[in-house]
C-alpha cells in the first residue's frame, strides 16, 4: 500500500486557511450567509438550505396530531403560563404543589411559546421541531468548519433522519433541548480548538451547564471527550490548556448550579415539593433518581423501585445490559442503523492520523465525536436503572458527525487500498444491520430490506474495485449513501406520520420493539400498574394491565367524549390515565371541576401526575398530583392532605389508582390518602369517573 506521506492527508491536516476579517457592513454579511464560503461550489448553500427545509417539513408535518404528546410535561407548561413561580420551579400545577421530576429549562422554552401564542399542541411542539432544525444546522457547521461541505451535509442528513431524532424533535420531552445544547457545545469546542480559545471553551461549558438544568447528569456524559480533546489538541502550551480547562470548569459549575442553589436555598414551605425525590431535595433528585440511581438501578420511588426491577439477565425491568443493548429489539430501530459504520470509519481515521502532529484537527474531531458516542453509548448500554429507547437521540449527532467525517476521508483517500476496503466494510456492516432491523417488522415494506442488502453489497464491491473501474466509484459512493439512509429514512417517515403520546414514545413502525406511546398504532400499548389490587389499596401484589393504542386501562374511568388538541378523541378505556399516558376527562367532569374552582387552591387531587395532568389539561384548573409522577413521592402526607381538605383548599378527589405507590419502594402516602378518602367521603360517578366531593364533609370518622 502507498505510504501515508505520499498522499494528501485528510482535511484539517494542512495549515488552516487564513480567515478573512468579517465585514462590518450588512450586505456582505448577508451575502456570506446566502452564498457561504467564497471557495465553496455554488451547490453547497442551496444543498444546506434544502437540508434544513426538508428537516423542518419532516419535523413539523401534521405535528398537532399528537395532541398534548407527553401530558406530564404539557400540564407543567400550562402551569407555567399561569404562574411565574410554576415557571421557575417547573411545577406540575399552577398552585405549585409539586414539580416535574426534571429541571425546568426545556419547559421554559415551551412556556414562553405558549405565553406568546396561547396554550395548544402547536405552541408546545413547534419549539421542539425548531430545536431539531437548529441542531442539524449546528452539526453541519461544526463538521463543515474543518471538513468538506459533503461531510457536513452527510452529518446533518444522518442526524435529521435518525428515527429517534424525528420522534423527539416532534415531542415535548427534555431531550430535544438537551441535544441542541450539546451540539452547540461541540461546535464551541471545535472553535476553541482552533486557537486554544478560553472564551469558546467557557461558552461550551455554559451550554453543557444549561443542558444540566435541562436533564441533569446526562448532559455531563460529553464532558470527558470535550475536556480530553482540548487538553490533547489545542495549539497552546500545556499550562495554557490547563488554565483554560479550569476556567471552563468554573463556568460549568456556575451554569449547572445556579438554579440548583436557588432551589436549595429557597424555603421549602414556600416552594413546590421536588418531584422524584423522597426528601424534598433537589440534590437527592440529581444524585439519586436522575443520577447514579440510573446506573445502579437503586432508584427508590421510581418505576424500578430501588430493587433492581422485575426482570432478570442483569437488566431488571429495562432489559439485559451489555454491549448489544443498543442493537436489541427496544433500541435497535431507534438509532443503531449507522453505529457500526460510525465506529469503523472513526477508527480508520484515527489510524490514518496516528503520526500526525498533536494539534491534528482531523484526529481531534474524531476524538471529540467518537468520545461522545462511546461514553454515552456505553452508559446507555450498561445502566441498570430507568432507560428508555428515546434516550438514544443523544447519540444521533455523534453518529452523524463520524459518518460524515469518515465518508469524506474515505473519498479523499479513495486511491488507497485500505481506504476502499474500510469503506466497503462500513457499507456491508450497514447493509447487513439494516436488513436485520427491517426484518423485525417482516410485513412492513419487505422489499426494502432486500434492496438495502443487495445494493449495499453491490456498492461495497464497486468501491473495493475502484481503480479498476474508476467510473463506478462515484456511482458506488452515491448508492452507498442511499443504502445507508434508506432504512432510517423509512422509519423516520413512519414516525413523522404517526401520532405519539404518553411518557415512553417509540420511533418506527408498530411491531418492532415495544411500540410504546404510539397513539392509535396497532402495535402500541399502554401500561397500567395498580398497587395492591383494587382501588389503589395497599397490600396484595402489583398487577399490570395492557390496552391498545398507547393508553392506560384501569378502573374509575373518564368518559370517552372529550377531545384533545389536534383533534384526538379521548378513547381511553377506563381510567383517566396511567403511567404511560393521560386520559381525556369527559365534558361532565370538566363542568364539575370548573364550577366553583376559584374558591379552591386545587380543583381536584388525583394519585400520579399523568392522571392529574389529563384532568388539568382538560379542565384548565390546577389538579394536585399526589405522589408525583409515579404516585410514590411522600407528598403530601396524610396529615397535610387532611388539613388542606379541612381548610377547603381541595374540592374533589379523583379515584384512579394511577400511582405505583409503595410497591415501588417509595412512600405509601398515596394509598393512605386514597383509603382515607374512600372511608370518609361518598363516591359519585361523573362521566364514568369516580369522584369524591371533599367539600361535602366526611361521612364517618
XYZ file of C-alpha atoms in Angstrom:
701
model
C 0.000 0.000 0.000
C 1.193 3.526 -0.725
C 2.699 5.161 2.308
C 0.885 7.848 4.198
C 3.300 10.648 3.346
C 2.924 10.375 -0.443
C -0.783 11.160 -0.448
C -2.740 14.171 0.807
C -3.769 13.862 4.406
C -7.430 14.164 5.354
C -8.930 17.623 5.607
C -7.573 19.599 8.516
C -4.045 18.179 8.459
C -2.555 21.045 6.481
C -2.188 24.514 7.871
C -5.587 26.148 8.349
C -6.604 28.574 5.659
C -6.448 32.203 6.719
C -9.843 33.536 7.669
C -10.584 36.996 6.270
C -11.771 39.525 8.816
C -15.558 39.750 8.910
C -17.034 42.690 7.093
C -18.725 45.351 9.161
C -21.304 46.077 6.503
C -24.700 44.415 6.437
C -24.829 43.413 2.741
C -21.556 41.461 2.791
C -22.658 39.536 5.860
C -25.942 38.750 4.194
C -24.124 37.727 1.053
C -21.866 35.389 3.011
C -24.908 33.881 4.724
C -26.602 33.240 1.401
C -23.537 32.300 -0.633
C -21.418 30.602 2.008
C -17.642 30.427 1.783
C -16.179 32.017 -1.345
C -14.338 28.786 -2.143
C -17.465 26.619 -1.883
C -19.078 25.324 -5.087
C -22.339 27.011 -5.992
C -24.382 23.952 -4.998
C -23.317 23.935 -1.336
C -25.559 26.643 0.079
C -28.698 25.513 -1.774
C -27.997 21.964 -0.573
C -27.705 23.178 3.033
C -30.894 25.225 2.808
C -32.609 22.251 1.197
C -31.479 20.001 4.063
C -32.759 22.434 6.696
C -36.043 22.961 4.864
C -36.612 19.233 4.438
C -35.771 18.685 8.111
C -38.233 21.380 9.108
C -41.004 19.850 6.995
C -40.280 16.385 8.402
C -40.353 17.631 11.975
C -43.389 19.934 11.656
C -45.637 17.964 9.319
C -49.021 17.251 10.986
C -47.408 17.983 14.332
C -50.716 18.692 16.047
C -51.888 15.106 15.527
C -50.028 14.093 18.690
C -52.176 16.378 20.798
C -50.603 17.045 24.158
C -47.907 14.403 23.387
C -46.426 13.821 26.862
C -49.231 15.220 29.022
C -46.945 15.179 32.057
C -44.855 17.985 30.575
C -47.744 19.699 28.778
C -49.535 20.141 32.094
C -46.386 21.749 33.504
C -46.284 24.087 30.503
C -49.888 25.003 31.207
C -48.972 25.727 34.828
C -46.029 27.876 33.770
C -48.260 30.059 31.611
C -50.399 30.873 34.661
C -47.806 31.235 37.426
C -44.271 32.628 37.306
C -43.397 30.538 40.346
C -44.540 27.429 38.493
C -42.485 28.661 35.514
C -39.291 28.948 37.546
C -39.586 25.713 39.502
C -41.180 23.545 36.809
C -44.345 22.860 38.781
C -46.941 20.402 37.561
C -49.789 22.726 38.526
C -50.251 26.469 38.798
C -50.904 26.188 42.539
C -47.372 24.824 42.948
C -47.855 21.569 44.804
C -45.086 19.507 43.160
C -42.558 19.842 40.338
C -41.900 17.537 37.426
C -39.026 15.141 38.033
C -36.624 17.071 35.789
C -35.193 20.593 35.922
C -37.252 23.160 34.009
C -35.071 24.553 31.191
C -36.906 22.682 28.419
C -40.226 23.777 29.916
C -39.118 27.413 29.834
C -38.824 27.348 26.037
C -42.276 25.821 25.602
C -43.821 28.094 28.227
C -42.525 31.228 26.531
C -44.021 29.967 23.288
C -47.347 29.173 24.962
C -47.447 32.582 26.642
C -46.892 34.228 23.244
C -49.162 32.094 21.086
C -51.590 30.542 23.546
C -51.579 27.066 25.042
C -52.096 24.433 22.374
C -50.349 21.468 20.821
C -48.538 23.565 18.216
C -47.194 26.177 20.634
C -45.743 23.336 22.737
C -44.339 21.155 19.959
C -43.141 23.630 17.316
C -40.267 24.853 19.557
C -39.098 21.232 19.766
C -39.102 20.947 15.976
C -37.198 24.208 15.597
C -34.636 22.974 18.112
C -34.152 19.956 15.871
C -33.613 22.068 12.762
C -31.155 24.251 14.668
C -29.268 21.174 15.906
C -28.937 19.860 12.344
C -27.668 23.260 11.186
C -25.128 23.481 14.002
C -23.925 19.945 13.350
C -23.346 20.864 9.709
C -21.453 23.985 10.792
C -19.278 22.057 13.253
C -18.295 19.366 10.743
C -18.022 21.690 7.732
C -15.681 24.017 9.598
C -12.792 21.560 9.276
C -14.008 19.240 6.540
C -15.717 19.333 3.169
C -19.266 20.579 2.538
C -20.249 16.998 1.701
C -19.047 15.836 5.124
C -21.222 18.451 6.847
C -24.266 17.636 4.705
C -23.913 13.896 5.321
C -23.580 14.500 9.063
C -26.678 16.689 9.113
C -28.720 14.275 6.994
C -27.785 11.278 9.150
C -28.848 13.103 12.292
C -32.041 14.500 10.742
C -33.167 11.062 9.556
C -32.286 9.091 12.675
C -35.712 7.733 13.692
C -35.412 8.607 17.355
C -34.387 12.157 16.423
C -37.536 12.528 14.323
C -39.524 11.252 17.291
C -38.007 13.515 19.934
C -37.942 16.690 17.843
C -41.683 16.187 17.378
C -42.275 15.544 21.078
C -42.126 17.575 24.275
C -39.664 15.639 26.425
C -36.490 17.485 27.559
C -34.255 15.571 25.145
C -34.795 17.945 22.209
C -33.308 20.946 24.004
C -30.585 18.796 25.555
C -29.375 17.618 22.141
C -29.404 21.146 20.714
C -27.341 22.440 23.637
C -24.809 19.603 23.371
C -24.372 20.072 19.624
C -23.890 23.804 20.209
C -21.322 22.968 22.898
C -19.467 20.669 20.480
C -19.393 23.490 17.933
C -17.956 25.808 20.600
C -15.270 23.234 21.476
C -14.425 22.995 17.767
C -13.908 26.750 17.689
C -11.914 26.614 20.919
C -9.546 24.024 19.448
C -8.575 26.239 16.533
C -6.579 28.732 18.584
C -6.807 27.380 22.127
C -9.565 29.890 22.902
C -10.634 30.046 26.536
C -13.649 32.138 25.561
C -15.071 29.471 23.285
C -14.316 26.727 25.794
C -16.143 28.645 28.520
C -19.107 29.050 26.181
C -19.123 25.282 25.655
C -19.233 24.810 29.426
C -22.129 27.239 29.767
C -24.047 25.324 27.110
C -23.389 21.971 28.801
C -24.358 23.537 32.132
C -27.631 24.675 30.629
C -28.034 21.098 29.440
C -27.675 20.074 33.075
C -30.686 22.166 34.082
C -32.466 20.511 31.178
C -31.848 16.842 32.032
C -29.276 16.829 34.835
C -26.315 14.420 34.805
C -26.904 13.079 31.296
C -25.569 16.373 29.962
C -22.192 15.643 31.561
C -21.599 12.483 29.514
C -19.929 14.571 26.787
C -17.616 16.391 29.191
C -14.816 13.744 29.287
C -14.462 13.814 25.490
C -14.580 17.611 25.287
C -12.003 18.113 28.026
C -9.654 15.384 26.808
C -9.669 16.638 23.225
C -8.902 20.202 24.276
C -6.111 19.026 26.575
C -4.564 16.918 23.813
C -5.054 19.033 20.707
C -5.421 22.744 21.498
C -2.498 24.646 19.893
C -1.247 26.279 23.102
C 1.139 25.325 25.881
C 0.203 22.689 28.426
C -0.243 25.236 31.218
C -2.395 27.447 28.996
C -4.601 24.467 28.211
C -4.902 23.583 31.889
C -5.808 27.174 32.780
C -8.456 27.204 30.070
C -9.909 23.947 31.348
C -10.001 25.271 34.900
C -11.853 28.371 33.732
C -14.252 26.164 31.795
C -14.753 24.022 34.890
C -15.742 27.058 36.935
C -18.157 28.106 34.193
C -19.632 24.608 34.141
C -20.241 24.649 37.893
C -21.872 28.077 37.772
C -24.043 27.322 34.740
C -25.109 23.966 36.152
C -25.505 25.040 39.735
C -27.219 28.420 39.856
C -30.752 27.024 39.590
C -29.905 24.177 41.983
C -28.539 26.673 44.502
C -31.636 28.859 44.330
C -33.961 25.894 44.789
C -31.870 24.503 47.654
C -31.772 27.829 49.474
C -35.433 28.655 48.891
C -37.563 27.872 51.987
C -39.283 24.552 51.372
C -42.507 25.883 52.859
C -42.902 28.437 50.051
C -41.881 26.370 47.037
C -43.318 23.211 45.466
C -42.172 19.775 46.524
C -39.290 18.479 44.391
C -40.872 15.707 42.348
C -38.871 12.493 42.034
C -37.175 12.900 45.426
C -38.095 11.180 48.660
C -36.997 14.039 50.928
C -37.990 17.181 49.007
C -34.382 17.693 47.923
C -33.119 18.770 44.516
C -29.675 17.354 45.366
C -31.265 13.978 46.057
C -33.000 14.195 42.681
C -29.692 14.964 40.956
C -27.662 12.224 42.605
C -30.388 9.608 43.040
C -33.435 9.333 40.813
C -31.863 11.269 37.924
C -28.264 10.419 38.727
C -26.356 7.422 39.982
C -29.575 5.511 40.542
C -29.883 5.281 36.765
C -26.552 3.463 36.685
C -27.082 1.139 39.647
C -30.838 0.602 39.444
C -31.237 1.705 43.054
C -33.953 4.316 42.470
C -36.275 4.479 45.438
C -39.714 5.595 44.392
C -39.157 5.097 40.674
C -40.639 2.513 38.381
C -37.859 0.099 39.345
C -38.465 0.628 42.994
C -34.864 0.669 44.175
C -34.830 -3.110 43.948
C -33.395 -3.736 40.501
C -36.722 -4.005 38.709
C -38.815 -7.048 37.877
C -36.767 -8.841 35.237
C -33.631 -10.901 35.058
C -30.472 -11.136 32.984
C -28.830 -8.389 34.991
C -31.003 -5.692 33.490
C -34.172 -5.702 35.566
C -37.326 -4.226 34.145
C -35.389 -2.397 31.426
C -33.845 -5.449 29.779
C -30.449 -7.100 29.875
C -27.476 -4.767 29.987
C -24.477 -5.190 27.745
C -22.747 -4.055 24.602
C -25.577 -5.359 22.393
C -28.357 -3.421 24.114
C -28.285 -0.597 21.559
C -28.933 -3.160 18.815
C -31.711 -5.025 20.623
C -35.426 -5.074 19.926
C -36.184 -1.980 22.020
C -33.389 0.306 20.836
C -32.038 -1.028 17.553
C -34.566 0.565 15.225
C -34.342 3.843 17.098
C -30.690 4.632 16.471
C -28.423 1.677 15.651
C -28.515 1.771 11.833
C -25.192 3.547 11.301
C -23.388 2.890 14.585
C -21.107 0.186 13.094
C -20.249 2.438 10.158
C -19.503 5.345 12.503
C -17.169 3.210 14.620
C -15.422 1.607 11.650
C -14.868 4.905 9.859
C -13.857 6.723 13.037
C -11.303 4.041 13.921
C -9.820 4.180 10.430
C -9.431 7.963 10.523
C -7.646 7.645 13.869
C -5.289 5.100 12.318
C -4.642 7.358 9.315
C -3.740 10.259 11.608
C -1.694 8.211 14.060
C 1.523 10.019 13.048
C 0.006 13.441 12.585
C 1.003 16.352 14.771
C -0.531 16.767 18.211
C -2.868 19.508 17.035
C -4.291 17.479 14.145
C -7.804 18.728 13.580
C -8.932 15.538 11.882
C -7.890 13.403 14.832
C -9.301 15.933 17.290
C -12.674 15.901 15.548
C -12.863 12.112 15.600
C -11.883 12.008 19.275
C -14.467 14.660 20.107
C -17.402 12.996 18.361
C -16.145 9.463 18.933
C -15.695 10.123 22.636
C -19.243 11.470 22.765
C -20.568 8.324 21.048
C -18.559 5.801 23.045
C -19.106 7.274 26.527
C -22.806 7.928 26.030
C -23.381 4.635 24.221
C -21.645 2.567 26.901
C -23.565 4.373 29.623
C -26.884 3.578 27.960
C -25.745 0.005 27.357
C -24.826 -0.793 30.946
C -27.086 1.379 33.104
C -29.375 -0.765 35.266
C -31.927 1.874 36.196
C -34.560 3.564 34.101
C -33.531 3.706 30.459
C -35.950 4.377 27.618
C -35.350 3.928 23.883
C -35.812 7.634 23.202
C -32.730 8.481 25.305
C -30.708 7.391 22.283
C -31.418 10.661 20.486
C -28.297 11.862 22.307
C -26.232 9.536 20.094
C -27.544 10.875 16.776
C -25.230 13.930 16.434
C -22.097 11.898 17.158
C -23.106 9.160 14.720
C -23.820 11.730 12.031
C -20.530 13.550 12.566
C -18.426 10.385 12.459
C -20.174 9.088 9.340
C -19.771 12.452 7.606
C -16.102 12.828 8.553
C -15.330 9.189 7.793
C -17.095 9.169 4.429
C -15.314 12.365 3.361
C -11.970 10.897 4.408
C -12.559 7.635 2.542
C -13.471 9.598 -0.566
C -10.401 11.810 -0.256
C -8.152 8.767 0.093
C -10.047 6.522 -2.318
C -6.830 5.696 -4.197
C -5.639 3.865 -1.103
C -6.487 0.185 -0.960
C -7.013 0.375 2.806
C -9.471 3.263 2.458
C -11.539 1.426 -0.134
C -11.613 -1.783 1.902
C -12.582 0.023 5.078
C -15.290 1.920 3.216
C -16.589 -1.336 1.767
C -16.624 -2.902 5.242
C -18.635 0.023 6.599
C -21.143 -0.291 3.743
C -21.534 -4.035 4.236
C -21.993 -3.655 8.004
C -24.650 -1.010 7.448
C -26.486 -3.049 4.814
C -26.478 -6.183 6.951
C -27.655 -4.347 10.072
C -30.368 -2.524 8.127
C -31.565 -5.858 6.770
C -31.712 -7.311 10.287
C -33.532 -4.301 11.750
C -36.053 -4.206 8.919
C -36.640 -7.951 9.279
C -38.070 -7.307 12.755
C -41.187 -5.997 11.006
C -41.364 -8.592 8.211
C -44.680 -7.401 6.820
C -43.671 -3.739 6.720
C -42.288 -2.937 3.229
C -40.417 -6.262 2.898
C -38.838 -5.214 -0.404
C -36.875 -2.505 1.388
C -34.678 -4.922 3.301
C -33.893 -6.813 0.110
C -32.977 -3.542 -1.575
C -30.535 -2.457 1.147
C -28.838 -5.847 1.267
C -28.428 -6.283 -2.489
C -27.463 -2.738 -3.351
C -25.313 -2.493 -0.257
C -23.279 -5.462 -1.445
C -23.018 -4.028 -4.957
C -21.896 -0.608 -3.749
C -19.311 -2.193 -1.430
C -17.957 -4.195 -4.361
C -17.921 -1.141 -6.613
C -15.923 0.849 -4.056
C -13.490 -2.007 -3.422
C -12.528 -2.334 -7.102
C -12.355 1.436 -7.568
C -9.127 1.901 -9.608
C -10.019 -0.965 -11.944
C -13.381 0.613 -12.808
C -12.947 4.268 -11.869
C -16.261 5.386 -13.370
C -18.103 3.142 -10.956
C -16.532 4.678 -7.864
C -18.824 7.699 -7.809
C -21.864 5.542 -8.544
C -20.875 3.178 -5.741
C -20.450 6.055 -3.293
C -23.845 7.519 -4.183
C -25.506 4.126 -3.908
C -23.852 3.547 -0.539
C -25.277 6.811 0.736
C -28.773 5.817 -0.390
C -28.421 2.357 1.141
C -27.175 3.747 4.436
C -30.059 6.198 4.777
C -32.848 4.051 3.298
C -33.751 2.164 6.470
C -33.626 5.072 8.918
C -35.395 7.340 6.401
C -38.253 4.859 6.058
C -38.556 4.610 9.838
C -38.332 8.392 10.077
C -41.216 8.900 7.653
C -43.330 6.360 9.520
C -42.539 8.111 12.775
C -43.435 11.539 11.411
C -46.777 10.329 10.075
C -47.822 8.532 13.273
C -49.203 10.427 16.296
C -47.328 9.735 19.536
C -48.385 10.276 23.111
C -47.541 9.167 26.615
C -44.371 9.028 28.643
C -42.404 6.415 26.697
C -42.746 7.075 22.963
C -41.004 4.905 20.400
C -39.994 5.570 16.797
C -40.581 3.362 13.799
C -43.399 1.065 12.697
C -45.552 -0.902 15.097
C -44.311 -4.383 15.808
C -40.637 -3.552 16.369
C -39.558 -3.156 19.960
C -42.213 -2.286 22.499
C -44.022 0.338 20.440
C -44.700 2.495 23.499
C -46.702 5.641 23.108
C -47.957 5.277 19.545
C -51.418 6.779 19.642
C -53.720 4.511 17.721
C -50.969 2.239 16.424
C -51.895 -1.435 16.370
C -48.628 -2.452 17.929
C -48.503 0.093 20.691
C -49.728 -0.452 24.192
C -50.199 1.428 27.362
C -49.066 0.071 30.664
C -51.143 0.159 33.788
C -49.825 -0.741 37.224
C -52.224 -0.955 40.149
C -50.587 -1.186 43.575
C -52.249 -3.664 45.827
C -55.150 -4.581 43.625
C -58.446 -2.732 43.542
C -58.849 0.885 44.422
C -55.197 1.585 44.946
C -55.255 -0.085 48.359
C -52.060 -1.165 49.982
C -51.364 -4.848 50.164
C -51.575 -7.596 47.610
C -49.253 -7.896 44.648
C -48.652 -5.456 41.831
C -50.528 -6.100 38.630
C -50.042 -4.924 35.054
C -52.772 -4.424 32.519
C -52.250 -3.634 28.880
C -54.573 -1.922 26.485
C -54.429 -0.947 22.834
C -53.404 2.352 21.349
C -50.913 3.544 23.893
C -53.484 4.366 26.531
C -53.713 3.096 30.056
C -56.509 0.844 31.157
C -57.901 0.718 34.608
C -60.814 1.485 36.850
C -62.630 4.676 37.597
C -62.562 5.850 34.022
C -63.010 9.166 32.397
C -65.617 9.262 29.704
C -64.849 8.834 26.055
C -66.126 12.088 24.758
C -63.531 14.790 25.402
C -61.300 15.986 22.591
C -57.605 16.653 22.883
C -55.772 19.282 20.881
C -55.179 18.378 17.284
C -58.441 16.528 17.030
C -57.574 13.401 19.004
C -60.552 11.997 20.830
C -60.170 10.645 24.311
C -60.951 6.984 23.842
C -59.071 5.571 26.782
C -60.747 2.500 28.179
C -61.421 3.020 31.847
C -59.018 5.173 33.836
C -58.202 8.838 33.449
C -54.630 7.987 32.688
C -51.765 5.899 33.905
C -48.001 5.697 33.783
C -47.682 5.951 30.010
C -50.411 8.392 29.062
C -53.063 10.696 30.442
C -56.699 10.285 29.602
C -59.131 12.959 28.465
C -61.788 13.956 31.002
C -65.425 13.859 29.972
C -67.329 17.094 29.453
C -69.386 16.304 32.557
C -66.252 16.004 34.702
C -64.808 19.204 33.230
C -68.010 21.107 34.032
C -67.999 19.733 37.589
C -64.389 20.776 38.238
C -64.805 24.255 36.781
C -67.855 25.035 38.881
C -66.619 26.963 41.912
C -62.964 26.248 41.108
C -61.944 29.794 42.006
C -62.881 29.103 45.627
C -60.237 26.394 45.938
C -56.482 26.212 45.544
C -56.837 22.890 43.714
C -59.955 21.939 41.782
C -59.125 18.283 42.403
C -56.490 15.859 43.590
C -55.522 12.553 41.981
C -52.830 9.950 42.500
C -49.985 10.237 39.993
C -49.004 13.084 37.707
C -50.325 11.590 34.492
C -53.793 11.113 35.927
C -53.707 14.663 37.256
C -52.216 16.028 34.028
C -55.003 14.794 31.777
C -57.679 16.225 34.029
C -55.803 19.505 34.450
C -55.274 19.956 30.720
C -58.900 19.135 30.004
C -60.367 21.401 32.655
C -57.810 24.204 32.716
C -57.859 24.104 36.522
C -54.972 23.136 38.844
C -55.035 19.493 39.918
C -52.856 18.171 42.738
C -50.713 15.200 41.651
C -50.478 13.128 44.825
C -47.142 11.338 44.980
C -45.769 12.983 41.830
C -45.125 11.117 38.592
C -45.333 7.574 39.974
C -47.570 8.347 42.932
C -44.643 7.204 45.090
C -43.216 10.512 46.343
C -44.110 11.121 50.016
C -46.088 14.258 49.245
C -48.389 15.294 50.658
C -48.505 13.419 53.942
C -51.907 12.214 55.063
C -51.874 14.876 57.788
C -51.151 17.632 55.273
C -53.876 16.371 52.963
C -56.403 16.239 55.778
C -55.536 19.794 56.818
C -55.923 21.101 53.266
C -59.284 19.371 52.933
C -60.398 20.874 56.257
C -59.273 24.310 55.037
C -61.313 23.858 51.820
C -58.262 24.056 49.557
C -59.070 20.868 47.601
C -62.507 20.431 46.049
C -62.600 16.890 44.637
C -60.646 13.650 44.784
C -60.456 11.647 41.543
C -60.244 7.888 42.087
C -57.866 6.405 39.585
C -55.374 4.028 41.159
C -52.927 5.719 38.822
C -49.819 5.666 41.009
C -47.268 2.994 41.713
C -47.040 3.883 45.380
C -45.337 1.701 47.927
C -44.944 -1.270 45.565
C -42.028 0.591 44.008
C -40.133 1.227 47.188
C -41.410 4.755 47.698
C -43.793 6.245 50.219
C -47.211 4.716 50.866
C -48.923 8.101 51.253
C -50.874 7.637 48.027
C -52.513 4.511 49.409
C -53.088 6.148 52.786
C -54.784 9.165 51.253
C -56.881 7.020 48.918
C -58.019 4.846 51.812
C -58.824 7.867 53.987
C -60.933 9.453 51.249
C -62.787 6.210 50.495
C -63.551 5.689 54.180
C -64.701 9.226 54.916
C -66.408 10.551 51.777
C -69.154 9.372 49.470
C -68.312 8.329 45.952
C -70.230 9.559 42.932
C -69.838 8.771 39.256
C -69.449 11.675 36.838
C -68.995 10.891 33.163
C -67.706 7.431 34.015
C -65.228 8.735 36.597
C -65.398 8.038 40.337
C -65.278 11.365 42.188
C -65.361 12.292 45.872
C -66.589 15.749 46.855
C -64.207 16.769 49.643
C -66.222 19.900 50.439
C -69.277 17.885 51.459
C -67.853 16.837 54.795
C -66.801 13.405 55.995
C -69.457 10.733 56.260
C -67.651 8.898 59.075
C -64.793 9.442 61.471
